Amino acid sequence: MMRYSFKPLVTVAVASCFILTSCADSCNGSIETTVLFAKPGPKGVGRNIYVDVVNKPDLGIKKTLLYEGKEFGTFPHVVIINDPTSRFASNRTICFSKFKQNAAETGGDLTEEGLPEITVTE
């Protein structure tokens, strides 16, 4: 009688969950977003993180985004999160409860004109 061991397979699966941050991230904040991509922030400080808002649709706007000159996709609730300290650098989702609305940037990339910009405060 031949016996198969699934223990190594389970160990690999569990280990890969921890490597990818977690298998099922739960959002404890009142606003949940999915990270689309990030670019260097204003004047090279931090990052601007382009997100699609999951559960507060009135926060973002429908927008077709370009990344490196190519169409990245059209998303229903896009917001730019200004992250001056790169605290969200490796996140796939960003959860938060408080934020402040930033003044619209002028002289920036015209394809991003009209996108709401926020800074997460909590």
JSON list of C-alpha atoms in Angstrom, two decimals:
[
{"chain": "A", "resi": 1, "resn": "MET", "atom": "CA", "xyz": [0.00, 0.00, 0.00]},
{"chain": "A", "resi": 2, "resn": "MET", "atom": "CA", "xyz": [1.43, 3.33, -1.06]},
{"chain": "A", "resi": 3, "resn": "ARG", "atom": "CA", "xyz": [1.05, 6.39, 1.18]},
{"chain": "A", "resi": 4, "resn": "TYR", "atom": "CA", "xyz": [1.21, 9.96, -0.02]},
{"chain": "A", "resi": 5, "resn": "SER", "atom": "CA", "xyz": [2.15, 12.80, 2.21]},
{"chain": "A", "resi": 6, "resn": "PHE", "atom": "CA", "xyz": [0.55, 16.18, 1.64]},
{"chain": "A", "resi": 7, "resn": "LYS", "atom": "CA", "xyz": [2.43, 17.82, 4.48]},
{"chain": "A", "resi": 8, "resn": "PRO", "atom": "CA", "xyz": [5.12, 19.46, 2.29]},
{"chain": "A", "resi": 9, "resn": "LEU", "atom": "CA", "xyz": [2.44, 20.80, -0.07]},
{"chain": "A", "resi": 10, "resn": "VAL", "atom": "CA", "xyz": [0.47, 22.32, 2.81]},
{"chain": "A", "resi": 11, "resn": "THR", "atom": "CA", "xyz": [3.66, 23.81, 4.28]},
{"chain": "A", "resi": 12, "resn": "VAL", "atom": "CA", "xyz": [4.52, 25.44, 0.95]},
{"chain": "A", "resi": 13, "resn": "ALA", "atom": "CA", "xyz": [1.00, 26.82, 0.58]},
{"chain": "A", "resi": 14, "resn": "VAL", "atom": "CA", "xyz": [0.98, 28.27, 4.09]},
{"chain": "A", "resi": 15, "resn": "ALA", "atom": "CA", "xyz": [4.48, 29.70, 3.67]},
{"chain": "A", "resi": 16, "resn": "SER", "atom": "CA", "xyz": [3.55, 31.37, 0.40]},
{"chain": "A", "resi": 17, "resn": "CYS", "atom": "CA", "xyz": [0.58, 33.04, 2.12]},
{"chain": "A", "resi": 18, "resn": "PHE", "atom": "CA", "xyz": [2.92, 34.69, 4.60]},
{"chain": "A", "resi": 19, "resn": "ILE", "atom": "CA", "xyz": [5.36, 35.71, 1.88]},
{"chain": "A", "resi": 20, "resn": "LEU", "atom": "CA", "xyz": [2.54, 37.47, 0.01]},
{"chain": "A", "resi": 21, "resn": "THR", "atom": "CA", "xyz": [1.66, 39.37, 3.25]},
{"chain": "A", "resi": 22, "resn": "SER", "atom": "CA", "xyz": [-1.46, 37.33, 3.98]},
{"chain": "A", "resi": 23, "resn": "CYS", "atom": "CA", "xyz": [-4.03, 35.14, 2.31]},
{"chain": "A", "resi": 24, "resn": "ALA", "atom": "CA", "xyz": [-7.12, 37.00, 3.44]},
{"chain": "A", "resi": 25, "resn": "ASP", "atom": "CA", "xyz": [-6.42, 40.54, 4.52]},
{"chain": "A", "resi": 26, "resn": "SER", "atom": "CA", "xyz": [-9.29, 41.94, 6.51]},
{"chain": "A", "resi": 27, "resn": "CYS", "atom": "CA", "xyz": [-9.97, 45.64, 6.30]},
{"chain": "A", "resi": 28, "resn": "ASN", "atom": "CA", "xyz": [-10.63, 47.11, 9.71]},
{"chain": "A", "resi": 29, "resn": "GLY", "atom": "CA", "xyz": [-10.92, 50.67, 8.40]},
{"chain": "A", "resi": 30, "resn": "SER", "atom": "CA", "xyz": [-14.14, 52.19, 7.19]},
{"chain": "A", "resi": 31, "resn": "ILE", "atom": "CA", "xyz": [-12.75, 52.83, 3.70]},
{"chain": "A", "resi": 32, "resn": "GLU", "atom": "CA", "xyz": [-11.13, 50.06, 1.66]},
{"chain": "A", "resi": 33, "resn": "THR", "atom": "CA", "xyz": [-9.16, 50.55, -1.54]},
{"chain": "A", "resi": 34, "resn": "THR", "atom": "CA", "xyz": [-7.41, 48.28, -4.02]},
{"chain": "A", "resi": 35, "resn": "VAL", "atom": "CA", "xyz": [-3.96, 49.48, -5.09]},
{"chain": "A", "resi": 36, "resn": "LEU", "atom": "CA", "xyz": [-3.61, 49.81, -8.88]},
{"chain": "A", "resi": 37, "resn": "PHE", "atom": "CA", "xyz": [-0.06, 51.21, -9.13]},
{"chain": "A", "resi": 38, "resn": "ALA", "atom": "CA", "xyz": [2.24, 53.86, -7.67]},
{"chain": "A", "resi": 39, "resn": "LYS", "atom": "CA", "xyz": [4.42, 56.64, -9.04]},
{"chain": "A", "resi": 40, "resn": "PRO", "atom": "CA", "xyz": [7.00, 58.89, -7.37]},
{"chain": "A", "resi": 41, "resn": "GLY", "atom": "CA", "xyz": [5.31, 61.61, -5.31]},
{"chain": "A", "resi": 42, "resn": "PRO", "atom": "CA", "xyz": [5.46, 65.37, -5.83]},
{"chain": "A", "resi": 43, "resn": "LYS", "atom": "CA", "xyz": [9.03, 66.64, -6.18]},
{"chain": "A", "resi": 44, "resn": "GLY", "atom": "CA", "xyz": [10.30, 63.05, -5.78]},
{"chain": "A", "resi": 45, "resn": "VAL", "atom": "CA", "xyz": [9.09, 62.76, -2.17]},
{"chain": "A", "resi": 46, "resn": "GLY", "atom": "CA", "xyz": [7.22, 59.59, -1.22]},
{"chain": "A", "resi": 47, "resn": "ARG", "atom": "CA", "xyz": [4.71, 58.09, -3.63]},
{"chain": "A", "resi": 48, "resn": "ASN", "atom": "CA", "xyz": [1.40, 58.80, -5.27]},
{"chain": "A", "resi": 49, "resn": "ILE", "atom": "CA", "xyz": [-0.63, 55.61, -5.02]},
{"chain": "A", "resi": 50, "resn": "TYR", "atom": "CA", "xyz": [-3.45, 55.14, -7.52]},
{"chain": "A", "resi": 51, "resn": "VAL", "atom": "CA", "xyz": [-6.28, 53.18, -5.94]},
{"chain": "A", "resi": 52, "resn": "ASP", "atom": "CA", "xyz": [-9.80, 52.06, -6.74]},
{"chain": "A", "resi": 53, "resn": "VAL", "atom": "CA", "xyz": [-12.17, 52.67, -3.81]},
{"chain": "A", "resi": 54, "resn": "VAL", "atom": "CA", "xyz": [-14.08, 49.51, -2.92]},
{"chain": "A", "resi": 55, "resn": "ASN", "atom": "CA", "xyz": [-16.72, 50.60, -0.41]},
{"chain": "A", "resi": 56, "resn": "LYS", "atom": "CA", "xyz": [-17.09, 54.40, -0.63]},
{"chain": "A", "resi": 57, "resn": "PRO", "atom": "CA", "xyz": [-17.80, 55.06, -4.31]},
{"chain": "A", "resi": 58, "resn": "ASP", "atom": "CA", "xyz": [-18.49, 58.79, -3.93]},
{"chain": "A", "resi": 59, "resn": "LEU", "atom": "CA", "xyz": [-14.84, 59.33, -2.94]},
{"chain": "A", "resi": 60, "resn": "GLY", "atom": "CA", "xyz": [-13.40, 58.50, -6.38]},
{"chain": "A", "resi": 61, "resn": "ILE", "atom": "CA", "xyz": [-14.20, 59.12, -10.03]},
{"chain": "A", "resi": 62, "resn": "LYS", "atom": "CA", "xyz": [-14.37, 56.90, -13.10]},
{"chain": "A", "resi": 63, "resn": "LYS", "atom": "CA", "xyz": [-11.09, 57.29, -14.98]},
{"chain": "A", "resi": 64, "resn": "THR", "atom": "CA", "xyz": [-9.03, 55.61, -17.66]},
{"chain": "A", "resi": 65, "resn": "LEU", "atom": "CA", "xyz": [-5.47, 55.50, -16.35]},
{"chain": "A", "resi": 66, "resn": "LEU", "atom": "CA", "xyz": [-2.25, 55.52, -18.31]},
{"chain": "A", "resi": 67, "resn": "TYR", "atom": "CA", "xyz": [0.92, 53.91, -17.00]},
{"chain": "A", "resi": 68, "resn": "GLU", "atom": "CA", "xyz": [4.18, 54.59, -18.80]},
{"chain": "A", "resi": 69, "resn": "GLY", "atom": "CA", "xyz": [2.26, 55.92, -21.80]},
{"chain": "A", "resi": 70, "resn": "LYS", "atom": "CA", "xyz": [0.03, 52.85, -22.20]},
{"chain": "A", "resi": 71, "resn": "GLU", "atom": "CA", "xyz": [-3.57, 52.42, -21.19]},
{"chain": "A", "resi": 72, "resn": "PHE", "atom": "CA", "xyz": [-3.66, 50.62, -17.86]},
{"chain": "A", "resi": 73, "resn": "GLY", "atom": "CA", "xyz": [-7.43, 50.32, -17.57]},
{"chain": "A", "resi": 74, "resn": "THR", "atom": "CA", "xyz": [-10.65, 52.09, -16.70]},
{"chain": "A", "resi": 75, "resn": "PHE", "atom": "CA", "xyz": [-11.71, 51.97, -13.08]},
{"chain": "A", "resi": 76, "resn": "PRO", "atom": "CA", "xyz": [-14.95, 53.19, -11.49]},
{"chain": "A", "resi": 77, "resn": "HIS", "atom": "CA", "xyz": [-13.73, 54.97, -8.30]},
{"chain": "A", "resi": 78, "resn": "VAL", "atom": "CA", "xyz": [-10.14, 56.19, -8.71]},
{"chain": "A", "resi": 79, "resn": "VAL", "atom": "CA", "xyz": [-8.36, 58.29, -6.08]},
{"chain": "A", "resi": 80, "resn": "ILE", "atom": "CA", "xyz": [-4.70, 59.23, -5.69]},
{"chain": "A", "resi": 81, "resn": "ILE", "atom": "CA", "xyz": [-3.36, 58.70, -2.17]},
{"chain": "A", "resi": 82, "resn": "ASN", "atom": "CA", "xyz": [-0.40, 60.95, -1.46]},
{"chain": "A", "resi": 83, "resn": "ASP", "atom": "CA", "xyz": [1.99, 58.86, 0.64]},
{"chain": "A", "resi": 84, "resn": "PRO", "atom": "CA", "xyz": [4.94, 61.14, 1.54]},
{"chain": "A", "resi": 85, "resn": "THR", "atom": "CA", "xyz": [6.58, 58.57, 3.85]},
{"chain": "A", "resi": 86, "resn": "SER", "atom": "CA", "xyz": [5.95, 55.51, 1.63]},
{"chain": "A", "resi": 87, "resn": "ARG", "atom": "CA", "xyz": [4.15, 53.78, 4.50]},
{"chain": "A", "resi": 88, "resn": "PHE", "atom": "CA", "xyz": [1.90, 51.91, 2.04]},
{"chain": "A", "resi": 89, "resn": "ALA", "atom": "CA", "xyz": [4.78, 50.88, -0.25]},
{"chain": "A", "resi": 90, "resn": "SER", "atom": "CA", "xyz": [4.01, 47.15, -0.37]},
{"chain": "A", "resi": 91, "resn": "ASN", "atom": "CA", "xyz": [0.24, 47.12, 0.17]},
{"chain": "A", "resi": 92, "resn": "ARG", "atom": "CA", "xyz": [-2.22, 45.47, -2.21]},
{"chain": "A", "resi": 93, "resn": "THR", "atom": "CA", "xyz": [-5.08, 47.09, -0.32]},
{"chain": "A", "resi": 94, "resn": "ILE", "atom": "CA", "xyz": [-5.15, 50.21, 1.82]},
{"chain": "A", "resi": 95, "resn": "CYS", "atom": "CA", "xyz": [-7.68, 50.55, 4.63]},
{"chain": "A", "resi": 96, "resn": "PHE", "atom": "CA", "xyz": [-8.25, 53.79, 6.49]},
{"chain": "A", "resi": 97, "resn": "SER", "atom": "CA", "xyz": [-10.88, 55.69, 8.40]},
{"chain": "A", "resi": 98, "resn": "LYS", "atom": "CA", "xyz": [-9.71, 59.31, 8.22]},
{"chain": "A", "resi": 99, "resn": "PHE", "atom": "CA", "xyz": [-8.22, 61.36, 5.42]},
{"chain": "A", "resi": 100, "resn": "LYS", "atom": "CA", "xyz": [-7.87, 64.93, 4.24]},
{"chain": "A", "resi": 101, "resn": "GLN", "atom": "CA", "xyz": [-8.67, 66.15, 0.75]},
{"chain": "A", "resi": 102, "resn": "ASN", "atom": "CA", "xyz": [-5.62, 67.70, -0.95]},
{"chain": "A", "resi": 103, "resn": "ALA", "atom": "CA", "xyz": [-5.71, 70.77, -3.16]},
{"chain": "A", "resi": 104, "resn": "ALA", "atom": "CA", "xyz": [-5.67, 69.88, -6.85]},
{"chain": "A", "resi": 105, "resn": "GLU", "atom": "CA", "xyz": [-2.18, 69.91, -8.33]},
{"chain": "A", "resi": 106, "resn": "THR", "atom": "CA", "xyz": [-1.59, 72.29, -11.21]},
{"chain": "A", "resi": 107, "resn": "GLY", "atom": "CA", "xyz": [0.86, 71.82, -14.04]},
{"chain": "A", "resi": 108, "resn": "GLY", "atom": "CA", "xyz": [0.88, 68.06, -13.59]},
{"chain": "A", "resi": 109, "resn": "ASP", "atom": "CA", "xyz": [0.08, 65.26, -15.98]},
{"chain": "A", "resi": 110, "resn": "LEU", "atom": "CA", "xyz": [-3.01, 66.33, -17.94]},
{"chain": "A", "resi": 111, "resn": "THR", "atom": "CA", "xyz": [-4.21, 62.73, -18.27]},
{"chain": "A", "resi": 112, "resn": "GLU", "atom": "CA", "xyz": [-4.69, 62.73, -14.49]},
{"chain": "A", "resi": 113, "resn": "GLU", "atom": "CA", "xyz": [-6.51, 66.04, -14.31]},
{"chain": "A", "resi": 114, "resn": "GLY", "atom": "CA", "xyz": [-9.59, 65.90, -12.11]},
{"chain": "A", "resi": 115, "resn": "LEU", "atom": "CA", "xyz": [-8.51, 62.90, -10.03]},
{"chain": "A", "resi": 116, "resn": "PRO", "atom": "CA", "xyz": [-9.20, 63.46, -6.33]},
{"chain": "A", "resi": 117, "resn": "GLU", "atom": "CA", "xyz": [-6.07, 63.45, -4.19]},
{"chain": "A", "resi": 118, "resn": "ILE", "atom": "CA", "xyz": [-6.11, 62.59, -0.51]},
{"chain": "A", "resi": 119, "resn": "THR", "atom": "CA", "xyz": [-3.69, 62.02, 2.36]},
{"chain": "A", "resi": 120, "resn": "VAL", "atom": "CA", "xyz": [-4.55, 59.29, 4.84]},
{"chain": "A", "resi": 121, "resn": "THR", "atom": "CA", "xyz": [-4.43, 60.63, 8.40]},
{"chain": "A", "resi": 122, "resn": "GLU", "atom": "CA", "xyz": [-5.48, 57.47, 10.25]}
]
